[in-house]
CSV table of C-alpha atoms in Angstrom, one decimal:
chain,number,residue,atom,x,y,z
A,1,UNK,CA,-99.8,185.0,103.8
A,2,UNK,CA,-102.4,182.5,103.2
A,3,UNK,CA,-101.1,179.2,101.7
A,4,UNK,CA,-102.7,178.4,98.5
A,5,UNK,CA,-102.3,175.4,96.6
A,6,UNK,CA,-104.0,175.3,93.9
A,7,UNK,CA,-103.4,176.0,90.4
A,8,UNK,CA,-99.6,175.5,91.7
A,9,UNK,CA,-97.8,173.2,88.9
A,10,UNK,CA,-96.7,169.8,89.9
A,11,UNK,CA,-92.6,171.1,89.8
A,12,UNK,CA,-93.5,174.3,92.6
A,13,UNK,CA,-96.1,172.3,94.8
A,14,UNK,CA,-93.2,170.7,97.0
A,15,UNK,CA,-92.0,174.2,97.2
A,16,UNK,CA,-95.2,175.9,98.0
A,17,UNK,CA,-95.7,173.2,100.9
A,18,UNK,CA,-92.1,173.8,102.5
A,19,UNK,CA,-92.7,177.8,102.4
A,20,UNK,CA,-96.4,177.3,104.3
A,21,UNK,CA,-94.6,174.6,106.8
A,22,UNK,CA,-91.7,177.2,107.5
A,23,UNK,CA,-94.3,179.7,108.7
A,24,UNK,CA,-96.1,177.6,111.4
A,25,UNK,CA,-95.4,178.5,114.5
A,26,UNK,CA,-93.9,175.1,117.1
A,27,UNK,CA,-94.1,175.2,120.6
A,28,UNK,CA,-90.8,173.6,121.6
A,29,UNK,CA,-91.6,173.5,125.2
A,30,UNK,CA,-90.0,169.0,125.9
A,31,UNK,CA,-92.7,166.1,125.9
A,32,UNK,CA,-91.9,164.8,128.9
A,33,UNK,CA,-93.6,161.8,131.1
A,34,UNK,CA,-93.4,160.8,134.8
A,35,UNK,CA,-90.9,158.7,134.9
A,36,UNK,CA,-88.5,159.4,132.0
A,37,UNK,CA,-84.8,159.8,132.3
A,38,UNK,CA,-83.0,161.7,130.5
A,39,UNK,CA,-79.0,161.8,130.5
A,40,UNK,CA,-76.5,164.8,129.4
A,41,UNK,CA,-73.1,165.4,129.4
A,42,UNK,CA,-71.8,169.0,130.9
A,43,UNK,CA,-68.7,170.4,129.8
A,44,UNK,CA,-67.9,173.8,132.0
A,45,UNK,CA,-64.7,175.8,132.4
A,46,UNK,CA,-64.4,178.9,133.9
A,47,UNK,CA,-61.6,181.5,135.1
A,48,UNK,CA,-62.0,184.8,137.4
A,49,UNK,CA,-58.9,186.7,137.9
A,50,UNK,CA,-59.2,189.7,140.7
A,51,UNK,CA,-56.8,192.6,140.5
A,52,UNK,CA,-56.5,194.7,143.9
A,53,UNK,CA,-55.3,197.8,144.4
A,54,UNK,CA,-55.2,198.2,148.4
A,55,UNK,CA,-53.9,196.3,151.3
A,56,UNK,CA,-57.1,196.7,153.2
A,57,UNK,CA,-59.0,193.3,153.2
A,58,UNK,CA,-63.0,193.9,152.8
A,59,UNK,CA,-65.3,191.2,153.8
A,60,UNK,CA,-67.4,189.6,150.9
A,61,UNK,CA,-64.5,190.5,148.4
A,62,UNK,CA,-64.3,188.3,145.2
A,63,UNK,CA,-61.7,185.6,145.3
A,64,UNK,CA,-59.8,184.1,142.2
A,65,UNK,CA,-61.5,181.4,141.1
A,66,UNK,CA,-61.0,178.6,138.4
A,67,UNK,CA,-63.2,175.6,136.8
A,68,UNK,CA,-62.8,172.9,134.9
A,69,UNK,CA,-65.6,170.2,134.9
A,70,UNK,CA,-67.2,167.6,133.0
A,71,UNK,CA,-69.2,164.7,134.0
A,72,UNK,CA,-72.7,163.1,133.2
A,73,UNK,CA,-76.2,164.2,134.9
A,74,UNK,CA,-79.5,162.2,135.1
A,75,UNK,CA,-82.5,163.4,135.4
A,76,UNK,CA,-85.2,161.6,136.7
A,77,UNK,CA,-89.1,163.2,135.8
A,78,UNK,CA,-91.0,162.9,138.7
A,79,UNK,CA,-94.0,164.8,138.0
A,80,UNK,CA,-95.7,166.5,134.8
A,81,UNK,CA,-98.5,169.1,135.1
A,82,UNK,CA,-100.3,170.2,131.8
A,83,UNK,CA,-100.9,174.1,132.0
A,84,UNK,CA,-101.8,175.4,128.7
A,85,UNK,CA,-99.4,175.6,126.0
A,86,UNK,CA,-96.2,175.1,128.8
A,87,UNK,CA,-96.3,172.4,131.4
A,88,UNK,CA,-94.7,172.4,134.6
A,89,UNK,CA,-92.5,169.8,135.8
A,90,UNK,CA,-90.7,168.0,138.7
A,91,UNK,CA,-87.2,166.7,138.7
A,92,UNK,CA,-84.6,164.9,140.6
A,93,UNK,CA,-81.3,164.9,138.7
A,94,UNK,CA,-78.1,163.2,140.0
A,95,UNK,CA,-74.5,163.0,139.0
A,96,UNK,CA,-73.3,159.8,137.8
A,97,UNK,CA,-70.0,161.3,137.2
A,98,UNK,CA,-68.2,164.4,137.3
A,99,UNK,CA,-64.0,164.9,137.0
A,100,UNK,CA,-63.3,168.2,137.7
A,101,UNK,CA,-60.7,171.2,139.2
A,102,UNK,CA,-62.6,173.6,141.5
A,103,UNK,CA,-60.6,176.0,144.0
A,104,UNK,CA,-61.6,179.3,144.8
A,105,UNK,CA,-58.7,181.2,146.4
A,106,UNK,CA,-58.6,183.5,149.2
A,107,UNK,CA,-55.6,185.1,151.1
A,108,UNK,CA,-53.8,182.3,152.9
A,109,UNK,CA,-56.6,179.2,151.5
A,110,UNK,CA,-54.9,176.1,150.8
A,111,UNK,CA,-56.3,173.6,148.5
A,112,UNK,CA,-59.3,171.5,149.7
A,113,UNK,CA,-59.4,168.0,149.9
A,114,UNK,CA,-61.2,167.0,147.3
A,115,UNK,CA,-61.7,163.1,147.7
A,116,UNK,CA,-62.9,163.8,151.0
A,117,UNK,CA,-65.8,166.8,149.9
A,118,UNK,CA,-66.4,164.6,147.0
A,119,UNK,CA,-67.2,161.6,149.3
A,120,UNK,CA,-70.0,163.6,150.8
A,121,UNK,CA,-71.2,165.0,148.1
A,122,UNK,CA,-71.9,161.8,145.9
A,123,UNK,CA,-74.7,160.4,145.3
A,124,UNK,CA,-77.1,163.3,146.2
A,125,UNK,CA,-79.8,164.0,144.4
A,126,UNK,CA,-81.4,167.8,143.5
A,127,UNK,CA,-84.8,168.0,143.2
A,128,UNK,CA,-86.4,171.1,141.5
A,129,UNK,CA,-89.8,172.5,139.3
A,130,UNK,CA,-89.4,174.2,136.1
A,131,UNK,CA,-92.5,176.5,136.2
A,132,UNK,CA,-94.8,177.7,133.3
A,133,UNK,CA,-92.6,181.0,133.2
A,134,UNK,CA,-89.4,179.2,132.6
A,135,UNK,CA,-88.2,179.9,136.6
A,136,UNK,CA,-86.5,177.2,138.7
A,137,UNK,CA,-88.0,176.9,141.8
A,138,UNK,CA,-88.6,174.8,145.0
A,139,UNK,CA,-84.6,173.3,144.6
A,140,UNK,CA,-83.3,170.7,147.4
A,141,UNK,CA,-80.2,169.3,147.7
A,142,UNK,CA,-77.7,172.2,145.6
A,143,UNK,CA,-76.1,173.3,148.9
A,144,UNK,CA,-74.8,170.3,149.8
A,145,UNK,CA,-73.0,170.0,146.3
A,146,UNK,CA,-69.4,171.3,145.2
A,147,UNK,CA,-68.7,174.4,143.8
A,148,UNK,CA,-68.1,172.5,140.2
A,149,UNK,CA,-71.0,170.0,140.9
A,150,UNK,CA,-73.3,173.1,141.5
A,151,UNK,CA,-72.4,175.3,138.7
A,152,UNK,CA,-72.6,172.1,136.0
A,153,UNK,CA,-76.2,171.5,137.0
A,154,UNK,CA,-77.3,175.5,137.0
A,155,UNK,CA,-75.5,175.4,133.5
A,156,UNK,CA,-77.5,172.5,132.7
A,157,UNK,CA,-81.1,173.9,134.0
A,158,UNK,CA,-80.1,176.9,132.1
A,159,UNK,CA,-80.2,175.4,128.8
A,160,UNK,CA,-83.1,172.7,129.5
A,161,UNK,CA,-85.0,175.7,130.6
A,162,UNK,CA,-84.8,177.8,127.7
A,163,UNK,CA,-87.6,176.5,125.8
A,164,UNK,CA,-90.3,177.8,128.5
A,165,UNK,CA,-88.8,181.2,128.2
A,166,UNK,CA,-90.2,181.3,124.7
A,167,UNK,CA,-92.9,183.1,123.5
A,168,UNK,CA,-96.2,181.3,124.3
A,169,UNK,CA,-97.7,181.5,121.3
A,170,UNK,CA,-94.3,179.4,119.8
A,171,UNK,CA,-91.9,180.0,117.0
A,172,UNK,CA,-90.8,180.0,113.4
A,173,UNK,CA,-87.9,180.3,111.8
A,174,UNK,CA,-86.6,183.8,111.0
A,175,UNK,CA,-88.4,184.9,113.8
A,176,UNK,CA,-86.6,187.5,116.4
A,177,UNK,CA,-87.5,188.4,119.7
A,178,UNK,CA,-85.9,190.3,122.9
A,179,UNK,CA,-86.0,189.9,127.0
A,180,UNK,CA,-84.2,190.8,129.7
A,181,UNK,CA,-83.3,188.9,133.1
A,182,UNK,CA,-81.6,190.0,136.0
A,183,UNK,CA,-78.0,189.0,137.0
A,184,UNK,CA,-78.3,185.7,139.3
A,185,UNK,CA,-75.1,186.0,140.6
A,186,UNK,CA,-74.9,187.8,143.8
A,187,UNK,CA,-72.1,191.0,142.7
A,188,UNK,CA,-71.1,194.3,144.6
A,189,UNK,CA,-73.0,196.5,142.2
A,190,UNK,CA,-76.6,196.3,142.9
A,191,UNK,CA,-79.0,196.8,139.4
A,192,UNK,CA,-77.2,195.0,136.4
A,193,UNK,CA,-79.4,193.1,133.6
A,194,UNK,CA,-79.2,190.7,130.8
A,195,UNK,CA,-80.4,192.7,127.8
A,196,UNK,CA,-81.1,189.6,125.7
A,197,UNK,CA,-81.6,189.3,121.8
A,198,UNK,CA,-82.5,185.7,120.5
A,199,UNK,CA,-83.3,184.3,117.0
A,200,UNK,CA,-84.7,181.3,116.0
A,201,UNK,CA,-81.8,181.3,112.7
A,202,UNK,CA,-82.8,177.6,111.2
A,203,UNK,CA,-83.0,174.4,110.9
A,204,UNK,CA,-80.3,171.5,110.8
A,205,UNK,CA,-79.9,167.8,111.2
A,206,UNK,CA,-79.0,166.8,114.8
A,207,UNK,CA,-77.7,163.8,116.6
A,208,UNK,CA,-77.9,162.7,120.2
A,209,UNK,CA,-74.1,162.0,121.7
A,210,UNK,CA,-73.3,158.2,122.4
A,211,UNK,CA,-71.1,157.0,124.6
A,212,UNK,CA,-68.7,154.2,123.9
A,213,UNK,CA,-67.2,151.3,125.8
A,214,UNK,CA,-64.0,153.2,126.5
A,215,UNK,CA,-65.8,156.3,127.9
A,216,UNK,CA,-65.4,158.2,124.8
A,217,UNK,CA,-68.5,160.0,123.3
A,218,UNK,CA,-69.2,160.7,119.7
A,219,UNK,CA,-72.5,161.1,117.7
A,220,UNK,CA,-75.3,158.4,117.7
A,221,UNK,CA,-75.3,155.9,114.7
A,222,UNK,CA,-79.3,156.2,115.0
A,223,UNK,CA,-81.0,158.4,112.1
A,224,UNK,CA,-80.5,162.2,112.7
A,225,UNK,CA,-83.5,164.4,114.0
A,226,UNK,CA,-84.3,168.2,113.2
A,227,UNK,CA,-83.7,170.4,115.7
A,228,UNK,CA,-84.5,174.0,115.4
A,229,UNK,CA,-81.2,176.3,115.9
A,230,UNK,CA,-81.8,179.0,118.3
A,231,UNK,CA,-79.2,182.3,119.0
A,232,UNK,CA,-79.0,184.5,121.9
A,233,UNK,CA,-76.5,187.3,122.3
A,234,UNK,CA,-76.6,189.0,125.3
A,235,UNK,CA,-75.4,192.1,127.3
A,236,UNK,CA,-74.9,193.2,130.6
A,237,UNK,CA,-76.4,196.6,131.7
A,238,UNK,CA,-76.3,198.5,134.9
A,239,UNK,CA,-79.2,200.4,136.5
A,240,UNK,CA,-77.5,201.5,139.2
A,241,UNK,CA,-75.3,204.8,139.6
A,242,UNK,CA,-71.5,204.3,139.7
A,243,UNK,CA,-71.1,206.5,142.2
A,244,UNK,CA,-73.7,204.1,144.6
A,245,UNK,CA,-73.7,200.9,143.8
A,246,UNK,CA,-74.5,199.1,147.1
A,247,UNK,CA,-76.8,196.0,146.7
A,248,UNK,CA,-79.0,195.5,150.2
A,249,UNK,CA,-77.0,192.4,151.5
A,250,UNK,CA,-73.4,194.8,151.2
A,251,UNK,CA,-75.7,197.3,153.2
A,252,UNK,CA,-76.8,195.4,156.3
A,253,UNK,CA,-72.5,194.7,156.7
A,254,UNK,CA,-72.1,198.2,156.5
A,255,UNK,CA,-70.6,198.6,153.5
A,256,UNK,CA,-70.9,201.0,150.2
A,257,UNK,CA,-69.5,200.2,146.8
A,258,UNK,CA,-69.1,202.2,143.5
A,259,UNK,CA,-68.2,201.1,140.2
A,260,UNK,CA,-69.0,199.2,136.9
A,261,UNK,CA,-69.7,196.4,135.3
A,262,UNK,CA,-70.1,194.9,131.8
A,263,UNK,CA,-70.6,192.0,130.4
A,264,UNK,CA,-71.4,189.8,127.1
A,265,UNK,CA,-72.8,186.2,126.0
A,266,UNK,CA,-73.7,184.1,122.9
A,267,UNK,CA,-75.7,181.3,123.6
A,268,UNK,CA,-76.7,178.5,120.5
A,269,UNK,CA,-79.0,175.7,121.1
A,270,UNK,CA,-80.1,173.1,119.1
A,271,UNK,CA,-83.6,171.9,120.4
A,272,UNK,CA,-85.7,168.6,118.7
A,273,UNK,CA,-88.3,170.3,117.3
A,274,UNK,CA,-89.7,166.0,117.7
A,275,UNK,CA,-88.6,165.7,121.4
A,276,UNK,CA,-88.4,169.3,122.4
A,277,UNK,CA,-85.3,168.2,124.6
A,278,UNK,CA,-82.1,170.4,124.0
A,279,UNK,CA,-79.6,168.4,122.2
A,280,UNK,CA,-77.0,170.4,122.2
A,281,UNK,CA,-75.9,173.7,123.7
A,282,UNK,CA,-73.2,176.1,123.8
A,283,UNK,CA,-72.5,179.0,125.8
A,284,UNK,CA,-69.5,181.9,125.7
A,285,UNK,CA,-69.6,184.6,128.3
A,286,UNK,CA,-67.3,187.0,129.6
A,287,UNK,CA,-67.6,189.8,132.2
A,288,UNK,CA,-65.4,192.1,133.9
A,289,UNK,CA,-65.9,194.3,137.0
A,290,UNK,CA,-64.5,197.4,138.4
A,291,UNK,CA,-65.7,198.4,142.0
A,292,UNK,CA,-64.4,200.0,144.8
A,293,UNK,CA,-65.6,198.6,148.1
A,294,UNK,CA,-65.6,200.9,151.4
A,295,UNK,CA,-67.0,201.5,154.7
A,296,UNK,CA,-70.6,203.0,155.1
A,297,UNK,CA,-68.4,206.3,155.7
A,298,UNK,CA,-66.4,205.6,152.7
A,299,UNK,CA,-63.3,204.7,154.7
A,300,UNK,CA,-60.6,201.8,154.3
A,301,UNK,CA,-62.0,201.7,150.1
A,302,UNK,CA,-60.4,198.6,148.6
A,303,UNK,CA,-60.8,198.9,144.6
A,304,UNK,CA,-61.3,195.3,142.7
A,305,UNK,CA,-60.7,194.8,138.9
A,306,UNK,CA,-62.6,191.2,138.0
A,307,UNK,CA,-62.4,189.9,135.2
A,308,UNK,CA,-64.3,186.4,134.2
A,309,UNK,CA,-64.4,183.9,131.1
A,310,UNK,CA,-66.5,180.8,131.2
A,311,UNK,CA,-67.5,178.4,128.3
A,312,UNK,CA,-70.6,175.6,128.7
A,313,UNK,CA,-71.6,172.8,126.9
A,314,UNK,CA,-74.6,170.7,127.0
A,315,UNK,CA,-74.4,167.4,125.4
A,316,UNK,CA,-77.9,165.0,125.0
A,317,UNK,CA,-76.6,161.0,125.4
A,318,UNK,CA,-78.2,158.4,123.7
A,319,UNK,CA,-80.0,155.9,126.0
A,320,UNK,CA,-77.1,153.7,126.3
A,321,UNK,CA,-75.5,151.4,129.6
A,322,UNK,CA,-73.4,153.9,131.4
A,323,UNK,CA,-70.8,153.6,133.5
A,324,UNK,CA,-70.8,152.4,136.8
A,325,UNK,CA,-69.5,154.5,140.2
């Protein structure tokens, strides 16, 4: 529809000129500058339970495992490369804090000492590149992180990401697309997918979080911004049989699974359609997993239920002083 304005009365010309700005597509991708810091807070709990169903331990089984972080990340913008409509960038984030309770539990594993793996651990950096496509690549210093330190900052690029994975001619509201993305996670069953649908539902008022004196975080006093509300549901398919399974790295140990998986998530995220930053993100998944793992032969099979339930939040602070380590 072409916008016309004239010959529109005084009383429906405000109208007229919000209906024409709701159909122009934005490009959300963030306006960033060498140099810039940027500071969010992660919230991320998680909980896998494993069931099994045979004495026979198999090598690279799933363990139990349970979550529960929060802490503050800055990142640092090192480099900015203009390539069309979506630039490419290079970061170095760091943890300024991060209280958590990470243990992933195998047979006989006692708890790790945590003040001790945490001593290592802080004060590295991770630097990285968000390409044009929306992929993290070139990543340094992740391995030398904890478990919880590692999955808050892949929960983190997730989100800041998302807004490169958007179709490169932009957005409008009401608008609907679809993409898929395979699992990240290395899993016994070789061929499973995101099937994602995402919606750009609306926009609302948004506020950066600020964080108090007393360590408490609420939302800024500052003026609110609009940020443009998007939706993703998504669900997890399989491609490969259930009676063959086996993903290449199960193979060269000589293994063979079978089985199924399934999985769901709903992901919202509130992005300044001013700042293109993410200002704040939620995510809910579940997924659960039933596999048998056996020799090449099919001896010694060990079946596995899994079942796991995490929930993410990504939190934009306000630049304000910040505690110190």
């Amino acid at each position: 529809m072409k916008c016309k304005l004239q010959r529109i009365g005084p009383l429906l010309l405000l109208a007229a000129a919000t209906l024409c700005a709701g159909e122009k597509r934005i490009n959300l991708i963030p306006k960033l500058q060498p140099g810039q810091t940027i500071t969010y807070l992660i919230r991320f709990q998680s909980d896998k339970t494993v069931k099994t169903e045979s004495r026979v331990v198999a090598p690279m089984a799933p363990n139990d495992a349970q979550i529960d972080a929060h802490g503050l990340l800055r990142v640092e913008i090192l480099d900015v490369q203009e390539t069309g409509s979506k630039s490419v960038i290079h970061a170095r984030g760091r943890f300024l804090t991060l209280d958590s309770g990470a243990w992933a539990k195998g047979p006989g594993d006692k708890k790790p000492d945590e003040e001790n793996q945490r001593a290592e651990s802080d004060g590295k950096s991770i630097e990285f590149t968000i390409s044009s496509d929306g992929s993290v690549n070139s990543v340094k210093g992740l391995d030398v992180l904890l478990p919880d330190q590692r999955q808050a900052w892949q929960q983190w690029v997730a989100r800041f990401a998302l807004a490169w994975t958007l179709p490169a001619n932009g957005v409008k509201s009401g608008e609907e697309w679809k993409s898929e993305q395979a699992e990240q996670a290395g899993t016994p069953i070789a061929g499973l997918n995101w099937a994602r649908a995402s919606a750009y539902v609306r926009d609302e008022p948004c506020h950066a979080s600020q964080l108090s004196p007393a360590g408490e975080f609420t939302s800024s006093n500052g003026p609110p911004e609009t940020c443009a509300v998007l939706l993703t549901t998504a669900t997890l398919k399989q491609k490969s049989s259930p009676k063959n399974a086996t993903p290449e790295d199960f193979k060269l140990h000589d293994l063979r699974t079978m089985g199924t998986a399934k999985g769901t998530s709903e992901v919202i995220t509130y992005i300044s359609r001013k700042s293109g930053l993410v200002v704040r993100a939620t995510e809910e998944t579940s997924q659960f997993m039933n596999v048998v793992v056996a020799k090449a032969d099919g001896s010694n099979g060990v079946r596995y239920n899994v079942e796991a339930k995490s929930h993410a939040e990504v939190l934009l602070v306000a630049e304000t002083p910040l505690p110190r380590l």
